[in-house]
mmCIF file of C-alpha atoms in Angstrom:
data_model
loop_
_atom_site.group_PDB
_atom_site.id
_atom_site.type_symbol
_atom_site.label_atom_id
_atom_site.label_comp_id
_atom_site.label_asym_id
_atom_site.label_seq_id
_atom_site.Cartn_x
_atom_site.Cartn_y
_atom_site.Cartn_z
ATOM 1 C CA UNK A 1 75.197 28.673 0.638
ATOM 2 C CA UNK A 2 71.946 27.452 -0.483
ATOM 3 C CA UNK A 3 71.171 28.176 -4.397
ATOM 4 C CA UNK A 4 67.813 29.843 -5.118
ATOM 5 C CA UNK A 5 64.947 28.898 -6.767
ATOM 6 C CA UNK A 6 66.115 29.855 -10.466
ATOM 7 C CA UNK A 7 69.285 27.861 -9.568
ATOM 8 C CA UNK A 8 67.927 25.147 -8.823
ATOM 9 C CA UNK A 9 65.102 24.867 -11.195
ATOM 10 C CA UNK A 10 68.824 24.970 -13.983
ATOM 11 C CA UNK A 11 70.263 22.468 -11.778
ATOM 12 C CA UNK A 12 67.312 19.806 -11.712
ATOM 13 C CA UNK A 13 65.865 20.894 -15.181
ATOM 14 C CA UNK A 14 62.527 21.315 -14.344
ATOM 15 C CA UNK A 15 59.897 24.400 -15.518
ATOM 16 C CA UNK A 16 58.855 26.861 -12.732
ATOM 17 C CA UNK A 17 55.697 26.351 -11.689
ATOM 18 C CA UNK A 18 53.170 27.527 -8.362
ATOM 19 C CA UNK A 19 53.231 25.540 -5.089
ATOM 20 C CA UNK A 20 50.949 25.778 -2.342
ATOM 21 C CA UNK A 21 52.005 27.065 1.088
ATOM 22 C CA UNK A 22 52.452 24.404 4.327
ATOM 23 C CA UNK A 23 53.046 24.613 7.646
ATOM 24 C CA UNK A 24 55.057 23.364 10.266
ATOM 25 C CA UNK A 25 52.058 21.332 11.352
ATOM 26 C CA UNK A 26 51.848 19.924 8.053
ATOM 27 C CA UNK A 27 55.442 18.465 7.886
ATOM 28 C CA UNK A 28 54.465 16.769 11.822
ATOM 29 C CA UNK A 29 53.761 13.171 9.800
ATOM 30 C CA UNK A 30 53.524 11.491 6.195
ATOM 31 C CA UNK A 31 49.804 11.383 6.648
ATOM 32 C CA UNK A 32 49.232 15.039 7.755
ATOM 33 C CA UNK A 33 51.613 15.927 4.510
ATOM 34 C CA UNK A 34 49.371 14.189 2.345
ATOM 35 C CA UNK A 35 46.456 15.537 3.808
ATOM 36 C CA UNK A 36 47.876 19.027 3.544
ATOM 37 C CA UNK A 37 48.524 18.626 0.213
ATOM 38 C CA UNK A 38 44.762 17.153 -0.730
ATOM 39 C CA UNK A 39 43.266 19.993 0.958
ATOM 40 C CA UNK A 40 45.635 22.106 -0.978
ATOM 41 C CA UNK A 41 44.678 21.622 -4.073
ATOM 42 C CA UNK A 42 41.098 21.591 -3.512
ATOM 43 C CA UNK A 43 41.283 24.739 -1.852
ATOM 44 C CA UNK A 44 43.676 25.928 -5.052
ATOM 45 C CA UNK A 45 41.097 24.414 -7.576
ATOM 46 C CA UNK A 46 37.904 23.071 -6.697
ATOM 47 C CA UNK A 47 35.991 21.229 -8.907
ATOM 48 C CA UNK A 48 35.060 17.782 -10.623
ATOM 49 C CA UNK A 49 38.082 15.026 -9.757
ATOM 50 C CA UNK A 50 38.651 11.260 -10.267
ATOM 51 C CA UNK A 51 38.893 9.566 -6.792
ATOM 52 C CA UNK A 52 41.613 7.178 -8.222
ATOM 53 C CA UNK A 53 43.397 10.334 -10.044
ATOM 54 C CA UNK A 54 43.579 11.769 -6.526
ATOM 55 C CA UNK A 55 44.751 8.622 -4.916
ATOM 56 C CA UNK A 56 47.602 7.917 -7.265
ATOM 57 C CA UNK A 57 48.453 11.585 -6.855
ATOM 58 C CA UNK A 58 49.340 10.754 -3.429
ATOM 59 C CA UNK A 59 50.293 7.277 -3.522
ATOM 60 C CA UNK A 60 47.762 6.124 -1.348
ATOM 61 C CA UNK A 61 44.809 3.655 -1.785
ATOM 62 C CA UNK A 62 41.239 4.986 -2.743
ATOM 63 C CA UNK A 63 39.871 3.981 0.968
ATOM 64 C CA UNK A 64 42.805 6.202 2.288
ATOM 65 C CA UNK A 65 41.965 8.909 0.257
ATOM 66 C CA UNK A 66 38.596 8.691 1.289
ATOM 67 C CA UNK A 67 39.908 9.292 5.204
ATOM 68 C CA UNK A 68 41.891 12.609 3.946
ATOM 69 C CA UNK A 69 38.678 13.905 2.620
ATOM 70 C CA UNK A 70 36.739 13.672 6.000
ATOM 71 C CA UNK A 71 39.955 14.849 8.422
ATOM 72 C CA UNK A 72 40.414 18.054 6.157
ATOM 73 C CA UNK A 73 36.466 18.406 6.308
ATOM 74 C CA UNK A 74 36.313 18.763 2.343
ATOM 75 C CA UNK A 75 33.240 18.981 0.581
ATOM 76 C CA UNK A 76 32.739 15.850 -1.240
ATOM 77 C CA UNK A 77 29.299 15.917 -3.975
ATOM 78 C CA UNK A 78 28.072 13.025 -5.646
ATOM 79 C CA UNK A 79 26.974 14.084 -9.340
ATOM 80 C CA UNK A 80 25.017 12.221 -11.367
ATOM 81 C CA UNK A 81 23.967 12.204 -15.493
ATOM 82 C CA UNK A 82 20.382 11.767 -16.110
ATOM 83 C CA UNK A 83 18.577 10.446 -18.367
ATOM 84 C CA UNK A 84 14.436 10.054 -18.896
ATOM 85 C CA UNK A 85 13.461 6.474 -19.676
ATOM 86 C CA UNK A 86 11.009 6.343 -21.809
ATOM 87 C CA UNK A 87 9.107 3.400 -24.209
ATOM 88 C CA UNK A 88 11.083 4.447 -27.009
ATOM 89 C CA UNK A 89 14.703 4.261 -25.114
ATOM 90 C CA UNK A 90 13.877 1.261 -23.025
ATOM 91 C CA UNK A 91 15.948 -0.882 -25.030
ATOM 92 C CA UNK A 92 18.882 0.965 -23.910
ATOM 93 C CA UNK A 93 18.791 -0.522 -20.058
ATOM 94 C CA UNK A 94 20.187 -4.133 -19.786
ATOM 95 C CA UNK A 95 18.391 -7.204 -19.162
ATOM 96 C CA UNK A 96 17.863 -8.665 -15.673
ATOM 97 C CA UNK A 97 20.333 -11.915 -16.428
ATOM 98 C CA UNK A 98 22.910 -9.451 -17.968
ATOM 99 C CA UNK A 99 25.936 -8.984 -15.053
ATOM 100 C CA UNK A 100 25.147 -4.642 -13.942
ATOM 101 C CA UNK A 101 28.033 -2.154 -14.955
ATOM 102 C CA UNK A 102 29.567 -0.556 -11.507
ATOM 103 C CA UNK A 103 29.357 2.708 -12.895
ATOM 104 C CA UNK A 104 26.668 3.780 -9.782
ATOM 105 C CA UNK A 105 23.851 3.558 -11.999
ATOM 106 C CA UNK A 106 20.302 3.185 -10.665
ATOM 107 C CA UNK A 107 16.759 4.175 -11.675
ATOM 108 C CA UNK A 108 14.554 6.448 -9.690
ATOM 109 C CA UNK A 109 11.028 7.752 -9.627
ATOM 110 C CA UNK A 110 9.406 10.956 -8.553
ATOM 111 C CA UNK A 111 8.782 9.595 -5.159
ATOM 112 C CA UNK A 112 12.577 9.352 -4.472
ATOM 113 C CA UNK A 113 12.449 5.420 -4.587
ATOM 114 C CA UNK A 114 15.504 3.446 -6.262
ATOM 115 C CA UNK A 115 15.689 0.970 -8.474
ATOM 116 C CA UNK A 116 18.405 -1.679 -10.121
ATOM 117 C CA UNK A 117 18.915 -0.705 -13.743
ATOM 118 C CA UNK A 118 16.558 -3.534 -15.301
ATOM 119 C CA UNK A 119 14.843 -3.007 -18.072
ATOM 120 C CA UNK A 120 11.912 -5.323 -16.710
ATOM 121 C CA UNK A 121 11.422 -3.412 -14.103
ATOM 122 C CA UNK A 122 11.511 -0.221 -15.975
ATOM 123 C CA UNK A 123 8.677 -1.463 -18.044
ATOM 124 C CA UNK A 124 6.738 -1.853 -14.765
ATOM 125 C CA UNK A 125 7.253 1.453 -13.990
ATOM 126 C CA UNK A 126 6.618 3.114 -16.977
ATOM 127 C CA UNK A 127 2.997 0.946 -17.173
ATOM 128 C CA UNK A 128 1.842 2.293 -13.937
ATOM 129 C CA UNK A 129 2.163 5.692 -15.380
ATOM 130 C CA UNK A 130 5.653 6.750 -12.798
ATOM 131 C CA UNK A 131 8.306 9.196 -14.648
ATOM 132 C CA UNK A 132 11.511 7.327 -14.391
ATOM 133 C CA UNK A 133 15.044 8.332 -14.384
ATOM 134 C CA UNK A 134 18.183 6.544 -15.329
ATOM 135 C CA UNK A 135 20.838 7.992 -13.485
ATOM 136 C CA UNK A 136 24.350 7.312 -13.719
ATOM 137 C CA UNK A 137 27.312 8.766 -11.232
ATOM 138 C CA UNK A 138 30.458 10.483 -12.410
ATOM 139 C CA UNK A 139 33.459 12.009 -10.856
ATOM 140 C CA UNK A 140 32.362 13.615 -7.496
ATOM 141 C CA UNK A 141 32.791 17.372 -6.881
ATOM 142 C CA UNK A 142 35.323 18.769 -4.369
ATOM 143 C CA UNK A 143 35.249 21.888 -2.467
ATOM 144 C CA UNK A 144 36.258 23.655 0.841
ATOM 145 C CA UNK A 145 33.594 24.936 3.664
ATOM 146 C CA UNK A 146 32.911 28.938 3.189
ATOM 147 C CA UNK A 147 32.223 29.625 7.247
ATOM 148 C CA UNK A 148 30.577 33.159 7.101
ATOM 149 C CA UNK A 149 31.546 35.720 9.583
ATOM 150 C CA UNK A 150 29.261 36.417 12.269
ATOM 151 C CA UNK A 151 29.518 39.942 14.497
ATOM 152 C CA UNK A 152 31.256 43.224 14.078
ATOM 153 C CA UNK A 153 35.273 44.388 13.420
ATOM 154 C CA UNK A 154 37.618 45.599 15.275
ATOM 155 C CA UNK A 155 36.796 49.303 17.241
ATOM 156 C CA UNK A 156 39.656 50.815 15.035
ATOM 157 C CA UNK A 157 37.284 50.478 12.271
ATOM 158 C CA UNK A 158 34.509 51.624 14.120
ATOM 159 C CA UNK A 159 35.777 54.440 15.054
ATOM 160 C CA UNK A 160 36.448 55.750 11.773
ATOM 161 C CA UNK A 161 32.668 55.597 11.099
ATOM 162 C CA UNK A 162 30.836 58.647 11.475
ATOM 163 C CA UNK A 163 27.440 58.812 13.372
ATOM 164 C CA UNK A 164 24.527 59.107 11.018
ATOM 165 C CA UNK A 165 21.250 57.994 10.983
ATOM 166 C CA UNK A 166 19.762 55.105 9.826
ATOM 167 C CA UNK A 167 18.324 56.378 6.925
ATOM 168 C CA UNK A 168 21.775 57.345 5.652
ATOM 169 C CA UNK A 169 23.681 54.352 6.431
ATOM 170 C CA UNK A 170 21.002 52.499 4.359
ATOM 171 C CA UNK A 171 21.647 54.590 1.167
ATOM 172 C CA UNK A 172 24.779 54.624 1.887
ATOM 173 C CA UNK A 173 25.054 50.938 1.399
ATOM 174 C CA UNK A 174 23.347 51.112 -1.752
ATOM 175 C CA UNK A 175 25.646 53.864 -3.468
ATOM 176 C CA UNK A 176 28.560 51.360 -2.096
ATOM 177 C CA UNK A 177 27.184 48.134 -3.993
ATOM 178 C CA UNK A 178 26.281 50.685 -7.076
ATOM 179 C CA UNK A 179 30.277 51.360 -7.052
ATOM 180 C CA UNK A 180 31.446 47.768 -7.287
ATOM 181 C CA UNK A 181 34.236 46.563 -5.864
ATOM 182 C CA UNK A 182 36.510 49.451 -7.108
ATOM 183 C CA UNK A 183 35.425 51.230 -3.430
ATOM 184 C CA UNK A 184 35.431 48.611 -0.779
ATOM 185 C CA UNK A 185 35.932 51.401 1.973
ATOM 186 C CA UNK A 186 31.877 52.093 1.820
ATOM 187 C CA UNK A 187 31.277 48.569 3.462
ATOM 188 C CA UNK A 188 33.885 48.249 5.588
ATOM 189 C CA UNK A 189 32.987 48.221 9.191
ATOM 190 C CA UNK A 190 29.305 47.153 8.641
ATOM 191 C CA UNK A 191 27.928 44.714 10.074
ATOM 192 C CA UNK A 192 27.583 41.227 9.078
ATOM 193 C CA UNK A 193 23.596 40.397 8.691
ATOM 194 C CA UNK A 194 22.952 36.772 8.044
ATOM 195 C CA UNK A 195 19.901 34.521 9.296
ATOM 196 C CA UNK A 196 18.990 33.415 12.325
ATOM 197 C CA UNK A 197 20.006 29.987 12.642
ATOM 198 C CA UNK A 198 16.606 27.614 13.096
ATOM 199 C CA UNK A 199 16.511 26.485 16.578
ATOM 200 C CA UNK A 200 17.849 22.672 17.375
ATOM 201 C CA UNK A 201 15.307 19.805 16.582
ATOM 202 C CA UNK A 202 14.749 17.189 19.653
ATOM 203 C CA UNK A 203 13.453 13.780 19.150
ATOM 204 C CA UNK A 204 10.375 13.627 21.996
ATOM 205 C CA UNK A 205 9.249 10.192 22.934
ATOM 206 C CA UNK A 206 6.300 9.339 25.246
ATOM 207 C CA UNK A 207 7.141 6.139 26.810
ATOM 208 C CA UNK A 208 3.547 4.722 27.463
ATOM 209 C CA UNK A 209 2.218 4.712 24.001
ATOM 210 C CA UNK A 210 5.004 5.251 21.681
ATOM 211 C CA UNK A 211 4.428 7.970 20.287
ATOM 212 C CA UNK A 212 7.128 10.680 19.507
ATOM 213 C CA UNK A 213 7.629 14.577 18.069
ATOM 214 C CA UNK A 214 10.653 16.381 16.291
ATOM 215 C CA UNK A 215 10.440 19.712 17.649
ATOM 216 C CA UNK A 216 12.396 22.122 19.630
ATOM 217 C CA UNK A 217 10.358 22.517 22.463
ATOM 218 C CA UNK A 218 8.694 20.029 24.909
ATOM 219 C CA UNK A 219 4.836 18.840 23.468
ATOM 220 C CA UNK A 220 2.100 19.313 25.781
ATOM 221 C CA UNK A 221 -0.167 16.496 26.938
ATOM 222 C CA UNK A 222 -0.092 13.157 24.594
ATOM 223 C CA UNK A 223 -2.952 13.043 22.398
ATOM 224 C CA UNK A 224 -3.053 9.240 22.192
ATOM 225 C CA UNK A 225 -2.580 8.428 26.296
ATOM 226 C CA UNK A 226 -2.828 11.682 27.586
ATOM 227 C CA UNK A 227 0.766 11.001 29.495
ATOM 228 C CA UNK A 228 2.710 14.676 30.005
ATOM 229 C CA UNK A 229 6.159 13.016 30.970
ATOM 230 C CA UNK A 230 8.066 13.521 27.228
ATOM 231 C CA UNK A 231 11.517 11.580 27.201
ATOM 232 C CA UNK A 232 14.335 13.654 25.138
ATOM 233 C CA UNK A 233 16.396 11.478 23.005
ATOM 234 C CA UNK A 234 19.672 12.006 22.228
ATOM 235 C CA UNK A 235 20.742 13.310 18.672
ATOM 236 C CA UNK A 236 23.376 11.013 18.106
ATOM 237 C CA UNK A 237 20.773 7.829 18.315
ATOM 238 C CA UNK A 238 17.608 9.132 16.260
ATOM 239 C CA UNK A 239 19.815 10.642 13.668
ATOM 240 C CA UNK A 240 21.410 7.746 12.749
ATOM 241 C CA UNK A 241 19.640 5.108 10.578
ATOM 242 C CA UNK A 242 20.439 2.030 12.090
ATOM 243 C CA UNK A 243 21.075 2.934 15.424
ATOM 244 C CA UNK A 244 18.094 4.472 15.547
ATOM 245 C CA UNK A 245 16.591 1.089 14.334
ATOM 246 C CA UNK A 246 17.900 -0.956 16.281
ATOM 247 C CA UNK A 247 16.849 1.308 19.514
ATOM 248 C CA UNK A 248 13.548 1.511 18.202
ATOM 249 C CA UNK A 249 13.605 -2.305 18.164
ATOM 250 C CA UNK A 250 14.704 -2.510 21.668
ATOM 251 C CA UNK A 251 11.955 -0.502 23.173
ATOM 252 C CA UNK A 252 9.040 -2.459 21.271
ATOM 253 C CA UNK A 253 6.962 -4.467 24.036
ATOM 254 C CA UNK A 254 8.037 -8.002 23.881
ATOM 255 C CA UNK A 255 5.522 -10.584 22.407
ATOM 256 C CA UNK A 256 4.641 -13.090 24.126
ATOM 257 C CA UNK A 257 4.112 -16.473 22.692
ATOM 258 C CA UNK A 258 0.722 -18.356 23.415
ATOM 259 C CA UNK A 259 0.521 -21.960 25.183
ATOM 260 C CA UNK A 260 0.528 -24.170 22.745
ATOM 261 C CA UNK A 261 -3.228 -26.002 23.290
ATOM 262 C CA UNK A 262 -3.565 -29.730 23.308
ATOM 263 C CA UNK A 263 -5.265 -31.645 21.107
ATOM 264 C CA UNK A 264 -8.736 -31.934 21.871
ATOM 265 C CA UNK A 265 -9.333 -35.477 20.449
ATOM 266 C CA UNK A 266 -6.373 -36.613 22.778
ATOM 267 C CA UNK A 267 -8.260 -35.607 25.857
ATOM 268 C CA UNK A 268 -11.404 -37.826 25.070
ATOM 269 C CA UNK A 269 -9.028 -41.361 24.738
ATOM 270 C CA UNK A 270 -7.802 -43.514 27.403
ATOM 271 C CA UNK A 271 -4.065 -44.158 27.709
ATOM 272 C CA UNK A 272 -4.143 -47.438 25.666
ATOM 273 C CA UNK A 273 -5.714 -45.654 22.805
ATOM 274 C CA UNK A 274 -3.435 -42.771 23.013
ATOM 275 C CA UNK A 275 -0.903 -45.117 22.425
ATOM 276 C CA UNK A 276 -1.803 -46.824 19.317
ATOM 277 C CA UNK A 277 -2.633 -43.609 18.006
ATOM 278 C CA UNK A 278 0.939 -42.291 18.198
ATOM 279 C CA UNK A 279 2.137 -46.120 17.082
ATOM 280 C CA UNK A 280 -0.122 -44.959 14.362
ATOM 281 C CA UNK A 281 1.592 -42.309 13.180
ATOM 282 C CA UNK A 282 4.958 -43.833 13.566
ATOM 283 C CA UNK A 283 4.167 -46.826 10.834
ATOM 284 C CA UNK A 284 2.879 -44.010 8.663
ATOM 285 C CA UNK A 285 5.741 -41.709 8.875
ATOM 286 C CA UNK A 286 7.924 -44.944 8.043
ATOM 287 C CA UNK A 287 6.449 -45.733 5.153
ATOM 288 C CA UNK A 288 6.066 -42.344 3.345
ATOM 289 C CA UNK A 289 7.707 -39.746 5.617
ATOM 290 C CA UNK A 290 6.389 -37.036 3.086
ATOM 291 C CA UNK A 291 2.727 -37.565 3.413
ATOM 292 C CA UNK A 292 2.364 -38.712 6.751
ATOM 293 C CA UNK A 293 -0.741 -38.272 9.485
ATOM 294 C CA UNK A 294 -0.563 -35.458 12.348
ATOM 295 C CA UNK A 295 -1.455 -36.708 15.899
ATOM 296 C CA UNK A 296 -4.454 -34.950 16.026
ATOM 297 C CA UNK A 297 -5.871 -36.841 13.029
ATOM 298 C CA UNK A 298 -4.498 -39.939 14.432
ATOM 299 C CA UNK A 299 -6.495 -39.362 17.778
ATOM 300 C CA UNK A 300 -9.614 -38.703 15.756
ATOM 301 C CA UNK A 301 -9.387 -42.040 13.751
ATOM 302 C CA UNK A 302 -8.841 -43.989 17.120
ATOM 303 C CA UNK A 303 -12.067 -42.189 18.543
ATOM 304 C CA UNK A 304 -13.942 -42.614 15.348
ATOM 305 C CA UNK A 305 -12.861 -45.894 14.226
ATOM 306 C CA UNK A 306 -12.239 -48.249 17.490
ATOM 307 C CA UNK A 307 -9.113 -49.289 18.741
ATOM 308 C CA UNK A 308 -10.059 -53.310 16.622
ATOM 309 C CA UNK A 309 -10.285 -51.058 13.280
ATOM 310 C CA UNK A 310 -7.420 -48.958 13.897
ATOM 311 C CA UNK A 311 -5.249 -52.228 14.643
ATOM 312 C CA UNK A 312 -7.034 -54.261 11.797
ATOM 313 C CA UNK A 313 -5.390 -51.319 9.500
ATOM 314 C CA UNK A 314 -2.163 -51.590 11.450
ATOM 315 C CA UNK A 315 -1.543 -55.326 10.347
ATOM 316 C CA UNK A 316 -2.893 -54.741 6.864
ATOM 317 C CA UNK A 317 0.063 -52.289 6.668
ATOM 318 C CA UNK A 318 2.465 -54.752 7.456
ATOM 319 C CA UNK A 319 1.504 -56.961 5.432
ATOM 320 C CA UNK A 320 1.734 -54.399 2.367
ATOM 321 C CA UNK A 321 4.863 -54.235 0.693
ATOM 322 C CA UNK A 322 4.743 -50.859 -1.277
ATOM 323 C CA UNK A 323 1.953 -48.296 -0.226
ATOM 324 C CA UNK A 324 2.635 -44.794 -2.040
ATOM 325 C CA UNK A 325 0.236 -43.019 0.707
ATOM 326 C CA UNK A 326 -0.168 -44.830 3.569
ATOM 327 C CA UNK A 327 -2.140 -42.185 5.547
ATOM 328 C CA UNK A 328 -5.155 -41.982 2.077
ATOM 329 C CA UNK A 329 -4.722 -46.254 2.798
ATOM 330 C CA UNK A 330 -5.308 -45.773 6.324
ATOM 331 C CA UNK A 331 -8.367 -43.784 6.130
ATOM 332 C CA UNK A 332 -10.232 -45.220 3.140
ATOM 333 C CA UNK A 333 -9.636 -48.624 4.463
ATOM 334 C CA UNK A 334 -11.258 -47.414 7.935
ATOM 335 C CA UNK A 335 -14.411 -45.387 6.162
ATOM 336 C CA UNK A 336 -14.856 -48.669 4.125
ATOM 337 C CA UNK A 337 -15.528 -50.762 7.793
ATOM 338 C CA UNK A 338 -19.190 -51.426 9.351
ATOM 339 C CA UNK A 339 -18.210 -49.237 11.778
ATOM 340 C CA UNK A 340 -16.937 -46.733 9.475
ATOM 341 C CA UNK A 341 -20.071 -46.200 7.481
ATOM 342 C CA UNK A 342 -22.045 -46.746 11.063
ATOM 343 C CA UNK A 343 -20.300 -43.727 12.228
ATOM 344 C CA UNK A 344 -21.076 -41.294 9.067
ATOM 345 C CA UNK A 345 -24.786 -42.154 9.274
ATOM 346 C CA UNK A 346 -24.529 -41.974 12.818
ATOM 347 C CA UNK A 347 -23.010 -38.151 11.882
ATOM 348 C CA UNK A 348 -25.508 -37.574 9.656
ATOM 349 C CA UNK A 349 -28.763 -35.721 11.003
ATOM 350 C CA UNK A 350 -31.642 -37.836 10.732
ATOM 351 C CA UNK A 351 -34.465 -36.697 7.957
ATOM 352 C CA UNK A 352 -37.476 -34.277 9.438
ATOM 353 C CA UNK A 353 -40.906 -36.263 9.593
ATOM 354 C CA UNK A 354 -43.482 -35.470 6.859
ATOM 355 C CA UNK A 355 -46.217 -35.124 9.183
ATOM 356 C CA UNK A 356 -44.359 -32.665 11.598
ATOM 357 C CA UNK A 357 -42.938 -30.723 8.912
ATOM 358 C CA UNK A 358 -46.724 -30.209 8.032
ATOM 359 C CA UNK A 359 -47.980 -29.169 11.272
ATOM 360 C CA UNK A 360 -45.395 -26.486 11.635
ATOM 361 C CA UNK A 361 -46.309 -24.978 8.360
ATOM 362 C CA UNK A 362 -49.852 -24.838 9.141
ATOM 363 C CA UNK A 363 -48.933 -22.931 12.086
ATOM 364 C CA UNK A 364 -46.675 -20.317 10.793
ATOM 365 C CA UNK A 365 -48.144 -17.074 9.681
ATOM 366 C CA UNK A 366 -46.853 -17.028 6.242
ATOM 367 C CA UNK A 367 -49.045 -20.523 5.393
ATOM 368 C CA UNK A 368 -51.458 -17.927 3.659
ATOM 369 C CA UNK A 369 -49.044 -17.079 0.704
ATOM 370 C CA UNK A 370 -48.628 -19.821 -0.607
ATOM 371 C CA UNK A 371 -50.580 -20.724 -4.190
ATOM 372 C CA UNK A 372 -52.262 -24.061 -2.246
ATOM 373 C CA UNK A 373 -53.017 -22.235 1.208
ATOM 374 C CA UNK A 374 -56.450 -23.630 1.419
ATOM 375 C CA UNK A 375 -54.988 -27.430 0.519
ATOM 376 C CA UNK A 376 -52.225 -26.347 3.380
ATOM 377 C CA UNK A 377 -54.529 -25.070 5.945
ATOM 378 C CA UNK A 378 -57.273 -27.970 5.500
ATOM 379 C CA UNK A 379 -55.172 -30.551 6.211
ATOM 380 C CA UNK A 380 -55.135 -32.533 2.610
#
């Protein structure tokens, strides 16, 4: 015979207490036990817990106790202490080299936008004139869904319900809720009113231009390409952060990179030039690989310079033991050549004539207002 409960609460010396009912369903597997048991006591007493208090009540890991929560479809709520940071309490945050608390801690503005609790960058916040908040997270709040009941009982109740008018049921109602809940016989058989749930949000794209709308019914002709073919995306993509990134990624046009152009100095040298232009920049890059002479420069030196000048520069490097920049060597040697300072005056535009400038004054129409027109105009 088995002993009851008073029997054996004598037997194993232990203090009555309450239990919570289980199923057979519950008792299938160690995992839907636990569960049973988390969703128990949340149901039994909801409120603020200690994730690791919960997951030593079970013996199972925090991460486990995590995957209980979301197969018995509990309520989980973050909850936070704030604080206002202001000039006066700033001293209170740490400093940016000091190693952060994990205790979930954060700043935040008015905007919504986070922050990493530094008191540097609360400063900055505070001098641009933003309201800041130091918020740190506590023990998370537990409850159990409340589904509300939608449509009418049984007909047994119905039919116990007199016809009246509208009018009457109405006050009715009122002299029920006046009563309390000593008389719950005034309610019963009413119907349930709740809202109308808001209809289902679809993510519209237009896939010439881009351009998209979250609404529940199909938008008219695009305002940006005037295209009237809408794609519907599906929920599980757009409401996801990154999916939804990463498929907005994917339908971007591809760029295209450019040719790259060549070098328009190479295409006025021969083939001979070309080459001791890139033998150039070889000796260069030898001697000081971290200042050395693009090709492009190289090919304008050649064209500037002559191929004798360029080599004449060449040997002079060989015969240099230490050159700290051997591309500034290489050019100031070759503007310091005859042909070097032929070429810049050969750049330079030549000086305007005296005499012509003259003439061209005399015939412009503003020759008058100047303070020696008549000396202008007469030729003196």
């Amino acid at each position: 015979v088995l002993p009851d409960h008073p029997r054996l609460y004598r037997l194993l010396q232990v203090r009555p207490s309450g239990s919570d009912a289980l199923t057979a369903a519950d008792l299938r597997s160690p995992e839907a036990y636990r569960s049973a048991l988390q969703r128990a006591l949340i149901a039994r007493r909801p409120g603020r817990y200690s994730r690791r208090w919960l997951a030593a009540r079970l013996g199972i890991s925090v991460w486990t106790c995590r995957r209980y929560d979301r197969r018995s479809r509990l309520v989980v709520q973050p909850m936070y202490t704030e604080r206002q940071v202001f000039w006066m309490n700033l001293d209170h945050l740490p400093l940016a080299d000091v190693r952060p608390v994990s205790d979930g801690s954060f700043l935040e503005t008015a905007d919504g936008r986070r922050y990493p609790p530094v008191r540097g960058l609360a400063a900055h916040l505070l001098a641009r004139q933003q309201p800041v908040i130091w918020k740190r997270q506590g023990w998370n709040y537990y409850g159990i869904d409340t589904y509300y009941y939608e449509g009418t009982f049984s007909a047994a109740c119905e039919s116990q319900r007199s016809e009246q008018s509208i009018s009457d049921r109405i006050h009715k109602r009122d002299e029920a809720c006046a009563q309390g809940p000593s008389a719950p016989s005034a309610w019963i058989g009413q119907k349930a009113s709740i809202d109308p749930p808001a209809p289902h949000a679809v993510f519209w794209l237009c896939p010439e231009c881009r351009s998209f709308h979250i609404q529940p019914e199909r938008p008219g002709t695009c305002k940006t390409c005037q295209h009237e073919d809408w794609q519907a995306i599906p929920e599980s993509t757009w409401r996801d952060p990154e999916r939804c990134k990463m498929w907005w990624k994917s339908i971007q046009p591809q760029r295209t990179r450019l040719p790259r152009k060549q070098d328009a100095p190479a295409a006025w040298l021969n083939v001979n030039q070309r080459a001791l232009a890139e033998r150039l920049c070889q000796r260069i890059h030898q001697l000081t690989p971290t200042r050395a002479l693009t090709h492009g420069v190289a090919y304008q030196l050649v064209r500037d310079y002559g191929a004798e000048a360029v080599k004449r520069v060449l040997r002079l490097l060989d015969e240099r033991d230490s050159i700290a920049n051997a591309a500034g060597f290489v050019i100031a040697v070759l503007r310091g050549t005859p042909s070097g300072s032929a070429a810049r005056r050969e750049a330079r535009p030549p000086a305007e004539d005296h005499a012509d400038w003259l003439t061209r004054l005399r015939q412009s129409p503003y020759a008058g207002f100047y303070a020696n027109a008549d000396q202008i105009l007469a030729g003196e």
